[in-house]
Short mmCIF file of C-alpha atoms in Angstrom, two decimals:
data_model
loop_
_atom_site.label_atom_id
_atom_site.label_comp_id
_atom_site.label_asym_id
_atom_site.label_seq_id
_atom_site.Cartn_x
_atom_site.Cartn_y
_atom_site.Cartn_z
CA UNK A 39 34.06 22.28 -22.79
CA UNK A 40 31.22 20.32 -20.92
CA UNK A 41 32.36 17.28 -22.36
CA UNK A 42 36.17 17.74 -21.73
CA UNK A 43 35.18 17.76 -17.76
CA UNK A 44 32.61 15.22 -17.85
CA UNK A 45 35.84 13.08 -19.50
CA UNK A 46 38.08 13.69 -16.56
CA UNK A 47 35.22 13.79 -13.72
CA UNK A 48 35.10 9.60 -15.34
CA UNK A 49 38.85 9.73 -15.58
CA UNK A 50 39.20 10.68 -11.77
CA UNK A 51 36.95 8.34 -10.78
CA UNK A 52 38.62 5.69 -12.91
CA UNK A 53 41.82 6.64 -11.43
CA UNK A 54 40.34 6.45 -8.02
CA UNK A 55 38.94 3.05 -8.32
CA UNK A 56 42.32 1.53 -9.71
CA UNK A 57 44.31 3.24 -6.49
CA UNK A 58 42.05 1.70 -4.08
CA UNK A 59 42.41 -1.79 -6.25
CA UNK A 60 46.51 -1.28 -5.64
CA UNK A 61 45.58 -0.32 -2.05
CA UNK A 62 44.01 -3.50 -1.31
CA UNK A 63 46.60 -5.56 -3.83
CA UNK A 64 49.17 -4.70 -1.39
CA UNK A 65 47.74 -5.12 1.85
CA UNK A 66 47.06 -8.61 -0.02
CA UNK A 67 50.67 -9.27 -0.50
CA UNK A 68 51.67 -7.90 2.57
CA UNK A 69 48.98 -10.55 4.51
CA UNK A 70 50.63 -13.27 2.34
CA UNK A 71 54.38 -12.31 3.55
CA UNK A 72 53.49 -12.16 6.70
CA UNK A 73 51.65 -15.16 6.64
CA UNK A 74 54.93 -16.60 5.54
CA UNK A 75 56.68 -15.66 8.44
CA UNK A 76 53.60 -16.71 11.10
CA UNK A 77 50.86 -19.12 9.28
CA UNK A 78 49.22 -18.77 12.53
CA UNK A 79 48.98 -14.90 12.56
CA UNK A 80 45.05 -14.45 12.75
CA UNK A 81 45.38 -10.51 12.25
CA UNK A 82 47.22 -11.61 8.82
CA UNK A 83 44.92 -14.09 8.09
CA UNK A 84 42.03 -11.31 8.56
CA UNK A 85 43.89 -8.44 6.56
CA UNK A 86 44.12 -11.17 3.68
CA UNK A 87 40.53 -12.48 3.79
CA UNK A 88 39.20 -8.95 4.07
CA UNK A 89 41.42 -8.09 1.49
CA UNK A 90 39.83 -10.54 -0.70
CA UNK A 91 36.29 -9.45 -0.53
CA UNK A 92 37.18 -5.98 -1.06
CA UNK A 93 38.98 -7.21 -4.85
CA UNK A 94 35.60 -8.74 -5.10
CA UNK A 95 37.17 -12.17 -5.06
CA UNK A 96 34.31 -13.67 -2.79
CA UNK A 97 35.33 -17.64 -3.24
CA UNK A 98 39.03 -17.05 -1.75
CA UNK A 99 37.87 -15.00 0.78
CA UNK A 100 35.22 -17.47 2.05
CA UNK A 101 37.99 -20.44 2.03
CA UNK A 102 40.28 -18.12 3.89
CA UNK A 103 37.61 -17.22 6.89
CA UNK A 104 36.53 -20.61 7.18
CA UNK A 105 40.24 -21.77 7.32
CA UNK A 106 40.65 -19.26 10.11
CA UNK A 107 37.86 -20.56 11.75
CA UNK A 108 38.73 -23.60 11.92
CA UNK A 109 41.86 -22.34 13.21
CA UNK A 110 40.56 -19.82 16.27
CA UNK A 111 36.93 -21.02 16.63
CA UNK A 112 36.80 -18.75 19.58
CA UNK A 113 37.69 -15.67 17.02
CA UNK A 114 34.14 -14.23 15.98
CA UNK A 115 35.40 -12.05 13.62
CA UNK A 116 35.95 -15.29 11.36
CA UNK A 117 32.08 -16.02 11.75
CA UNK A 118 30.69 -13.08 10.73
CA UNK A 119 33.49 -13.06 7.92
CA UNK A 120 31.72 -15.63 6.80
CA UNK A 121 28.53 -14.79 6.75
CA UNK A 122 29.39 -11.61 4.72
CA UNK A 123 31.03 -14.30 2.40
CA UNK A 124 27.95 -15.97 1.92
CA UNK A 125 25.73 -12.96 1.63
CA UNK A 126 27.62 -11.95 -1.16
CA UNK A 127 27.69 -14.96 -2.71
CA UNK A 128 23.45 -15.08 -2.52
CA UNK A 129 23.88 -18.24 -0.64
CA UNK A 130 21.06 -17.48 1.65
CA UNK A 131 20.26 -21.32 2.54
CA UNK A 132 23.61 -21.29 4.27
CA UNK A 133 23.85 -17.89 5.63
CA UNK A 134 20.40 -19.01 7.66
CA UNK A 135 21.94 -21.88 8.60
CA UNK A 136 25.24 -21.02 9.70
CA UNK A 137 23.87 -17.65 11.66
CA UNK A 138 21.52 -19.59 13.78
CA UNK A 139 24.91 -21.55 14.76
CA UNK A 140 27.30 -18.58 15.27
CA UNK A 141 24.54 -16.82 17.67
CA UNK A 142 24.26 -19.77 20.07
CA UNK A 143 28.13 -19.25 20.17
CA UNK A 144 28.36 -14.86 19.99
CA UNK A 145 25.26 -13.32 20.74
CA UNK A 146 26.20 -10.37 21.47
CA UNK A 147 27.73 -9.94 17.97
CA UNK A 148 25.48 -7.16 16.43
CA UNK A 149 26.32 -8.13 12.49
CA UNK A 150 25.70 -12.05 12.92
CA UNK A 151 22.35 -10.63 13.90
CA UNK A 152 22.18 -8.44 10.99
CA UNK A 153 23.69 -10.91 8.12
CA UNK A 154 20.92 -13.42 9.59
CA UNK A 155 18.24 -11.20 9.47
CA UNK A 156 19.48 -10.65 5.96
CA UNK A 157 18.61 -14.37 4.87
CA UNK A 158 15.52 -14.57 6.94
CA UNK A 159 14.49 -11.32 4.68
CA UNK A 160 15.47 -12.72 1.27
CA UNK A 161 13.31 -15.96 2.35
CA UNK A 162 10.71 -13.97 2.75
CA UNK A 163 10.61 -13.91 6.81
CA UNK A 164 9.87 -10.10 7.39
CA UNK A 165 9.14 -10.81 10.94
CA UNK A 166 12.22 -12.63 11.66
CA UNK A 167 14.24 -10.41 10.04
CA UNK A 168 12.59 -7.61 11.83
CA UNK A 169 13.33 -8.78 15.35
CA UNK A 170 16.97 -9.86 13.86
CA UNK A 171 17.80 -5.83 12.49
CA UNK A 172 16.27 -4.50 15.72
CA UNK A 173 18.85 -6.66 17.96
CA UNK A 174 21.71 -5.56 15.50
CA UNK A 175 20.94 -2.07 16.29
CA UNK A 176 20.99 -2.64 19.68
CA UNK A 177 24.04 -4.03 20.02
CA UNK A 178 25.93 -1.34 17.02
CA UNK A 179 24.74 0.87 18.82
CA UNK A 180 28.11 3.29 18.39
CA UNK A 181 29.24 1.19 15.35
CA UNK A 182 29.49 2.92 11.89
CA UNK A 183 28.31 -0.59 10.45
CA UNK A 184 24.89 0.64 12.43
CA UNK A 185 23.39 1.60 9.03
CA UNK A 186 23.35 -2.05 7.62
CA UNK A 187 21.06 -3.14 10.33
CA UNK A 188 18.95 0.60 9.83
CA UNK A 189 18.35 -0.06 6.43
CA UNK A 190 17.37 -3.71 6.76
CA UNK A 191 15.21 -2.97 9.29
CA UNK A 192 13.21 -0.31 7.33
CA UNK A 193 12.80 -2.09 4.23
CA UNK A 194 11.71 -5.68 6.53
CA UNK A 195 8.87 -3.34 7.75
CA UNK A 196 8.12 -2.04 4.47
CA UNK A 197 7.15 -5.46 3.89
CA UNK A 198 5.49 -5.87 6.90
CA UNK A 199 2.97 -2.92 5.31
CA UNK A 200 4.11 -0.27 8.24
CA UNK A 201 5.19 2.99 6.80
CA UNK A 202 5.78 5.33 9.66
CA UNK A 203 8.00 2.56 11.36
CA UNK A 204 10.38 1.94 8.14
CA UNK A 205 10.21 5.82 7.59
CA UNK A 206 11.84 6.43 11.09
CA UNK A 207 14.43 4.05 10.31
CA UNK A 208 15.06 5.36 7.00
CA UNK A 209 15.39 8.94 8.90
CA UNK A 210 18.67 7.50 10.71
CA UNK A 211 20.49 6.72 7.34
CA UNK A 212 23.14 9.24 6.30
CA UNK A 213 21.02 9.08 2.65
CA UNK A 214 17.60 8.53 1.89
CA UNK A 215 18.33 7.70 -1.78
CA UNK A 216 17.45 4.20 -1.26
CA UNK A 217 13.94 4.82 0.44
CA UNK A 218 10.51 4.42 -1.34
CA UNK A 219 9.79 7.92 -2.85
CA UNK A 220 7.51 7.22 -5.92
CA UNK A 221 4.18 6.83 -6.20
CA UNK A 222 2.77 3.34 -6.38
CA UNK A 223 0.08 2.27 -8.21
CA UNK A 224 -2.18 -0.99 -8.82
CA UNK A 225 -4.86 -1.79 -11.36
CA UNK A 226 -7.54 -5.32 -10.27
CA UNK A 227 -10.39 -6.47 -11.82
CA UNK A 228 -12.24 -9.83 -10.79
CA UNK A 229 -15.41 -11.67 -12.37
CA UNK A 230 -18.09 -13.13 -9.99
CA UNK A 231 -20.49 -16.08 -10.74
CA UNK A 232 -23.20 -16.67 -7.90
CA UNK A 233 -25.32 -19.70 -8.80
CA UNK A 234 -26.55 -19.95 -12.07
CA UNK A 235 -28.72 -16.30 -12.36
CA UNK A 236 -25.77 -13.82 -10.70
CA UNK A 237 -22.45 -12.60 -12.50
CA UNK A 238 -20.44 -10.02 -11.36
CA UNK A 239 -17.56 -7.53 -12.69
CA UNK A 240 -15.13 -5.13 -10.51
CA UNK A 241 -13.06 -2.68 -12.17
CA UNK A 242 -10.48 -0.67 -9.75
CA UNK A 243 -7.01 1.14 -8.67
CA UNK A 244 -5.35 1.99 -5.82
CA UNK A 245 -2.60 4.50 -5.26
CA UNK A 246 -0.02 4.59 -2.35
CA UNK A 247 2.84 7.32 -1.65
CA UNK A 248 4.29 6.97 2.21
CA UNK A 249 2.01 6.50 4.58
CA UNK A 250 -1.74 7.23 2.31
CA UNK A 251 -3.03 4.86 0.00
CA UNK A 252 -6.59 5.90 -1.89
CA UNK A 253 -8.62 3.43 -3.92
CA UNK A 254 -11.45 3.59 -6.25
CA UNK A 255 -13.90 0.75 -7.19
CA UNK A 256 -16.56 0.18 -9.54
CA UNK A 257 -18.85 -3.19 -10.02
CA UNK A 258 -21.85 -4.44 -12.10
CA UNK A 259 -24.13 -7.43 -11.07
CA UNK A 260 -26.52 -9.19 -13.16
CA UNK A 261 -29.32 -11.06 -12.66
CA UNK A 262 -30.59 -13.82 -15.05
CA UNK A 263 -28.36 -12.01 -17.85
CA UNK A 264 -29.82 -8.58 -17.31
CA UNK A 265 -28.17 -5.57 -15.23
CA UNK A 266 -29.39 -5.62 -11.37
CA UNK A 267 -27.01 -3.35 -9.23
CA UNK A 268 -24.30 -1.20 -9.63
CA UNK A 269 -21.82 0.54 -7.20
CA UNK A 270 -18.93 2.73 -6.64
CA UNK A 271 -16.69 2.97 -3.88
CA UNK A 272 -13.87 5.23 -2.61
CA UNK A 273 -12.15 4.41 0.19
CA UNK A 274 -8.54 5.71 1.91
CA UNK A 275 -6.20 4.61 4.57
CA UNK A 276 -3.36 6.87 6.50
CA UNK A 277 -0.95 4.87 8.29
CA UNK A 278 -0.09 6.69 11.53
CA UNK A 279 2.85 5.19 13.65
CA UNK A 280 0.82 3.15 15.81
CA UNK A 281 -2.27 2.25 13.83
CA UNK A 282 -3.90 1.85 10.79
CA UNK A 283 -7.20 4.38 10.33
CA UNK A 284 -9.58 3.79 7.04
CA UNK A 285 -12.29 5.50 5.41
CA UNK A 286 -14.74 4.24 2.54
CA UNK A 287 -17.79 5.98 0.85
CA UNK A 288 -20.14 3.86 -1.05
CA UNK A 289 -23.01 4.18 -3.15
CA UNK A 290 -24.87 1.71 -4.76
CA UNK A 291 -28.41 1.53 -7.00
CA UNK A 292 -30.33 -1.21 -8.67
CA UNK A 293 -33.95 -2.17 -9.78
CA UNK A 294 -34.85 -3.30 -6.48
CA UNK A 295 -36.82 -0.42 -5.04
CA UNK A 296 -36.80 -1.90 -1.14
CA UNK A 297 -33.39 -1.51 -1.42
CA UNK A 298 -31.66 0.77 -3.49
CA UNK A 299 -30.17 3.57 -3.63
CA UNK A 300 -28.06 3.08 -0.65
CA UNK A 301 -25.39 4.79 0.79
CA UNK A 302 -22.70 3.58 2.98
CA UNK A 303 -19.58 5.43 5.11
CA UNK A 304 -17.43 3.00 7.07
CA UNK A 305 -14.53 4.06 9.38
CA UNK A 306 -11.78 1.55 10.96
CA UNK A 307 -9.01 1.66 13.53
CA UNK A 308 -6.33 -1.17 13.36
CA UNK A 309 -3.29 -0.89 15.76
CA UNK A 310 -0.30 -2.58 15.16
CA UNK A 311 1.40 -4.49 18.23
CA UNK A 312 4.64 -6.21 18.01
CA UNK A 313 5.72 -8.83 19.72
CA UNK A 314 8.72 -10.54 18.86
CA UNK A 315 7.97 -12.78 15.62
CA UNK A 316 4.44 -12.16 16.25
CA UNK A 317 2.03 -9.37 15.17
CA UNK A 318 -1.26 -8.53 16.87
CA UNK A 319 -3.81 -5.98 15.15
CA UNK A 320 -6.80 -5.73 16.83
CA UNK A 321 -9.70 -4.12 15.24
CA UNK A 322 -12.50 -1.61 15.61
CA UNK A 323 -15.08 -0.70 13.18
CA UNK A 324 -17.72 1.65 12.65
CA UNK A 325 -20.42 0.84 9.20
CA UNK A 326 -23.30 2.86 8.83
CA UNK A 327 -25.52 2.13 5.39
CA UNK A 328 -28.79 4.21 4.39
CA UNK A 329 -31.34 2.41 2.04
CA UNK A 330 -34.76 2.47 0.95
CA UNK A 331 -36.60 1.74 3.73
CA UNK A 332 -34.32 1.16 6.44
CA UNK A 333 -30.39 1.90 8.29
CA UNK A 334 -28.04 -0.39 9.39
CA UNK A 335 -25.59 0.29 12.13
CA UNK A 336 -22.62 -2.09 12.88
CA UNK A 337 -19.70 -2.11 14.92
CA UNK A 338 -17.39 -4.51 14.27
CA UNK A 339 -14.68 -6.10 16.93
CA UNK A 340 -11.81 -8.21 15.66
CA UNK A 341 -8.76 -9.22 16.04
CA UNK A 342 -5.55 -10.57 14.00
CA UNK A 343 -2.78 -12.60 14.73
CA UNK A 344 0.12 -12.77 11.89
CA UNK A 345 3.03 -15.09 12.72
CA UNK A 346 4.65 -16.03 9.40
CA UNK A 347 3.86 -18.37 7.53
CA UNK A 348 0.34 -18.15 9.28
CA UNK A 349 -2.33 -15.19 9.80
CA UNK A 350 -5.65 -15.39 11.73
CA UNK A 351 -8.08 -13.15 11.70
CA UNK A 352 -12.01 -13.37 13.90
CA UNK A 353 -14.52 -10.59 14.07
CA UNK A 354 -17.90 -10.04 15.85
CA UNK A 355 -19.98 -8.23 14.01
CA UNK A 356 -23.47 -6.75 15.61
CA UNK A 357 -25.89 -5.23 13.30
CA UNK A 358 -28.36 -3.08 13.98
CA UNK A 359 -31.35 -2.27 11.32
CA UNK A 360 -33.50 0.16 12.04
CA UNK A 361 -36.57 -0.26 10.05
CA UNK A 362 -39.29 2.09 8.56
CA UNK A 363 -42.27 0.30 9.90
CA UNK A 364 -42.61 1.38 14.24
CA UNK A 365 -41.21 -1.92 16.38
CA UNK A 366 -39.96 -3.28 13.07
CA UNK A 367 -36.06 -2.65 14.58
CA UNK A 368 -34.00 -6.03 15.10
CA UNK A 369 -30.48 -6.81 16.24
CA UNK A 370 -28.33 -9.69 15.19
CA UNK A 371 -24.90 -10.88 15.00
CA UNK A 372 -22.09 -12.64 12.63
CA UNK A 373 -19.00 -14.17 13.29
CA UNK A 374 -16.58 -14.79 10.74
CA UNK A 375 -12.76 -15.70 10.51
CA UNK A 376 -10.17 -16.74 7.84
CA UNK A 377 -6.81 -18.32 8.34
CA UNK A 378 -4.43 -18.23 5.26
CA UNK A 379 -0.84 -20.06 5.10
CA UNK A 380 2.15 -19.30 2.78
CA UNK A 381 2.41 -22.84 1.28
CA UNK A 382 5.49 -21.62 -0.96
CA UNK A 383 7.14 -18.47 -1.88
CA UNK A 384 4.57 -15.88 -2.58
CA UNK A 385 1.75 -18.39 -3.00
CA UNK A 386 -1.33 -17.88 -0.47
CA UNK A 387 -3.57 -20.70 0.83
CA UNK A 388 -6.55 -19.47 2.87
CA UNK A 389 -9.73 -20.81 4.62
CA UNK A 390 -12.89 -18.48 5.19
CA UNK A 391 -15.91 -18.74 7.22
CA UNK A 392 -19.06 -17.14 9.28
CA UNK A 393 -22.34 -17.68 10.26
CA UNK A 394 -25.12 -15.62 11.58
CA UNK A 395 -27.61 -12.87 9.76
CA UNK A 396 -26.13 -11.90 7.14
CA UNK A 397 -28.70 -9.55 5.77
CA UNK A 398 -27.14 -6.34 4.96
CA UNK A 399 -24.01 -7.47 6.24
CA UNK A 400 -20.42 -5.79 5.41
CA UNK A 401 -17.58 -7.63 5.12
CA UNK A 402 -13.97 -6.81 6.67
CA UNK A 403 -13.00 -6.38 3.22
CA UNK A 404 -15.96 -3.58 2.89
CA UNK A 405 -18.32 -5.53 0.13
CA UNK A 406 -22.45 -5.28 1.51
CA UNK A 407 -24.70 -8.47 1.26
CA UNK A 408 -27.66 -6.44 0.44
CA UNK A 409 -30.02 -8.81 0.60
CA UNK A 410 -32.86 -9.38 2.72
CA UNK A 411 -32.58 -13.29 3.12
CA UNK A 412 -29.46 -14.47 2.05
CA UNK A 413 -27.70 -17.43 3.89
CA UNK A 414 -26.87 -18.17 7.14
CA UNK A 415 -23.75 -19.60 7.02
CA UNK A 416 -20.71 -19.37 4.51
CA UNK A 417 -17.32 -21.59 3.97
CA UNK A 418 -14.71 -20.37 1.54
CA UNK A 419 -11.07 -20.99 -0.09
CA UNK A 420 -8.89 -18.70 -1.79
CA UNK A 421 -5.78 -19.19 -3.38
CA UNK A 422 -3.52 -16.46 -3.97
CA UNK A 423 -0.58 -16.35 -6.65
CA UNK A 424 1.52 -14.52 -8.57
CA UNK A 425 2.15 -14.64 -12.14
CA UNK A 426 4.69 -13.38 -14.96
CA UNK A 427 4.79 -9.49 -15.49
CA UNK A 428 3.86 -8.15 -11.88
CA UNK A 429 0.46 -9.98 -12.17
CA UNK A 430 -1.43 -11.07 -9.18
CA UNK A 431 -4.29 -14.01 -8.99
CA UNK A 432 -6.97 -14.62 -6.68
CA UNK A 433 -8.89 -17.57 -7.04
CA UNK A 434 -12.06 -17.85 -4.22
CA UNK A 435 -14.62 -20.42 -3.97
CA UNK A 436 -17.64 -20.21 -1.35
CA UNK A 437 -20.26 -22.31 -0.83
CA UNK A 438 -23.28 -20.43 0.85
CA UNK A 439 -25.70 -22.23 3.18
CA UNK A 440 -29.13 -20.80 3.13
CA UNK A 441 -32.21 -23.87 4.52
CA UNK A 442 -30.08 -26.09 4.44
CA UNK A 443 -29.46 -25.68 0.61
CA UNK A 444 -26.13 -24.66 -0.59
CA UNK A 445 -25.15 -21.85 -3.06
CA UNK A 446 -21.53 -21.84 -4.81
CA UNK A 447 -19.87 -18.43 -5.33
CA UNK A 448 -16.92 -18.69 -7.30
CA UNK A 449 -14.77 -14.91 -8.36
CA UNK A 450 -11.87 -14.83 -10.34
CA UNK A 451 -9.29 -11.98 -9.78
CA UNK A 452 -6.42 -10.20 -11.30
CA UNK A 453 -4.25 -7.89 -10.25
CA UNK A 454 -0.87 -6.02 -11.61
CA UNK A 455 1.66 -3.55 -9.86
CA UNK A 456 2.42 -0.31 -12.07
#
């Protein structure tokens, strides 16, 4: 019996599909007729361009909208016909093109916006494509096509790591069957070499559903080939819908008995500001570490600009140890700043540097230099790439100033989406 109705639920729908097929076959002929009467009857010429795409017949429906628009240049509707030509087609070269061209002529046209913002998205211009959707919106404001822009808009800032923002869009949508729902998950692990005495290994995973992502870490260093330190970290971030607030826990223990065991607890604010194409996240910071025979306190101020394909990013640091021994206390500070640039696709070219004390110093990324003299300066690359099978690679290089004599760090890294 069940399989007798799920036979003609499919031979409804079958029969549903074919009408609509006739439905648009004769609107089709009916263009053509009266195209035969009146070659120059744009509502004709529409009916059988439109008519086109909806048979799925993308190549005659392109020729016919840009015959029209050669036709009635002033007719918009040929434009954006266009466009949606193109977009189904995947010619996204030429749908960026063209839509930067049919703006300067309609700009109030909400879907040259969106098809636009489309391309911009595909070539991997969140940004653009952000401010593209928004303007859409704007201007389909009472359209039913509003949804094309919603959608594109939540999934550009999906992309643009901002949760709540997407999730309000997604909210507008008549469906939420195309939003994020599952849980994501990542596995990295990276191998170290400091010098010629220091190796390294990091094992960890971070999970992310909506707006929380938690991470765990775990690391081994050794020293001249036997173990020196180890540490584990948790850390989690909440995305709220105008900033960014983190938490990480950290413990680490070792054979040097000045030092170790410490224990760390960092906690960081990072709003997000938009701007047009241009994002601005400042930064605020809170570390406080517990060691041996001695507390660090630092506060952290910084600041990041992202404006595709580049991102810049500067923080003062000021660092405050409080030692065991009375008057021992001292106060220093570190500067530090990366730029990175998307030299192609999804590949990642970045410069890194600071100076300063860097004794006990943490890192935006939340790694300690717990060390009592270490360098003074530091200058780094990292390249950033990804590989077959949802693989990730990070390549980073430092060199490490300390007297005047430098010290090469060099970690490998690997990461894969689950």
């Amino acid at each position: 019996m069940k399989q007798a109705i799920l036979v003609l639920l499919l031979l409804c729908l079958l029969l549903g599909v074919m009408a609509e097929e006739t439905d648009y076959r004769k609107l089709l002929e009916a263009s053509r007729l009266a195209l035969a009467y009146n070659p120059l009857d744009a509502g004709a010429q529409l009916n059988l361009a439109y008519s086109h795409m909806m048979l799925g017949e993308t190549d005659e429906a392109l020729a016919q909208y840009q015959k029209l628009r050669q036709l009635n240049p002033q007719l918009s509707a040929a434009a954006i016909g266009i466009l949606w030509a193109l977009a189904a087609k995947g010619d996204w070269k030429q749908c960026q093109q063209l839509g930067r061209e049919f703006l300067a002529e309609f700009p109030q046209e909400g879907m040259i916006h969106h098809y636009l913002a489309a391309a911009q998205a595909y070539d991997r211009k969140p940004q653009r494509a952000r401010v593209g959707y928004l303007k859409a919106i704007a201007l389909l404001e009472t359209s039913p096509l509003r949804a094309l822009p919603e959608e594109g808009a939540a999934w550009a800032y999906l992309a643009l790591d901002d949760y709540p923002a997407a999730a309000r869009h997604f909210s507008r949508l008549d469906t939420l069957s195309a939003s994020p729902g599952k849980l994501a998950a990542k596995l990295h692990s990276g191998f170290a070499i400091k010098g010629a005495s220091g190796r390294f290994l990091n094992l960890g995973t971070a999970l992310s559903h909506h707006s929380w992502q938690v991470a765990l870490d775990a690391g081994e260093m050794w020293w001249k080939g036997d173990p020196f330190r180890w540490q584990i970290k948790a850390s989690a971030r909440k995305q709220l819908p105008l900033t960014d607030l983190n938490l990480s826990l950290q413990y680490l223990d070792g054979k040097d008995e000045r030092i170790y065991p410490g224990k760390t607890v960092s906690l960081a604010l990072s709003p997000r500001i938009y701007t047009e194409t241009l994002i601005i996240r400042p930064r605020l910071a809170q570390h406080f570490s517990s060691w041996q025979r001695h507390n660090n306190y630092q506060t952290d101020l910084g600041l990041k600009l992202i404006k595709q394909p580049l991102t810049f990013t500067y923080a003062a640091s000021r660092i405050y140890q409080d030692n065991e021994a009375v008057g021992a206390d001292t106060a220093h500070w570190v500067h530090s700043a990366s730029t990175s640039l998307r030299i192609w696709r999804d590949f990642w070219l970045a410069a890194h540097a600071g100076f300063g004390d860097l004794a006990f110093f943490a890192s935006q990324a939340g790694s300690y230099n717990d060390d009592f003299e270490p360098g003074n300066a530091y200058y780094g690359l990292s390249l950033d790439a990804p590989l077959p099978g949802k693989l990730q690679l990070h390549l980073y290089h430092q060199i490490g100033i300390k007297d005047n004599d430098p010290t090469s760090f060099t970690s490998l890294g690997l990461s894969v989406a689950l």
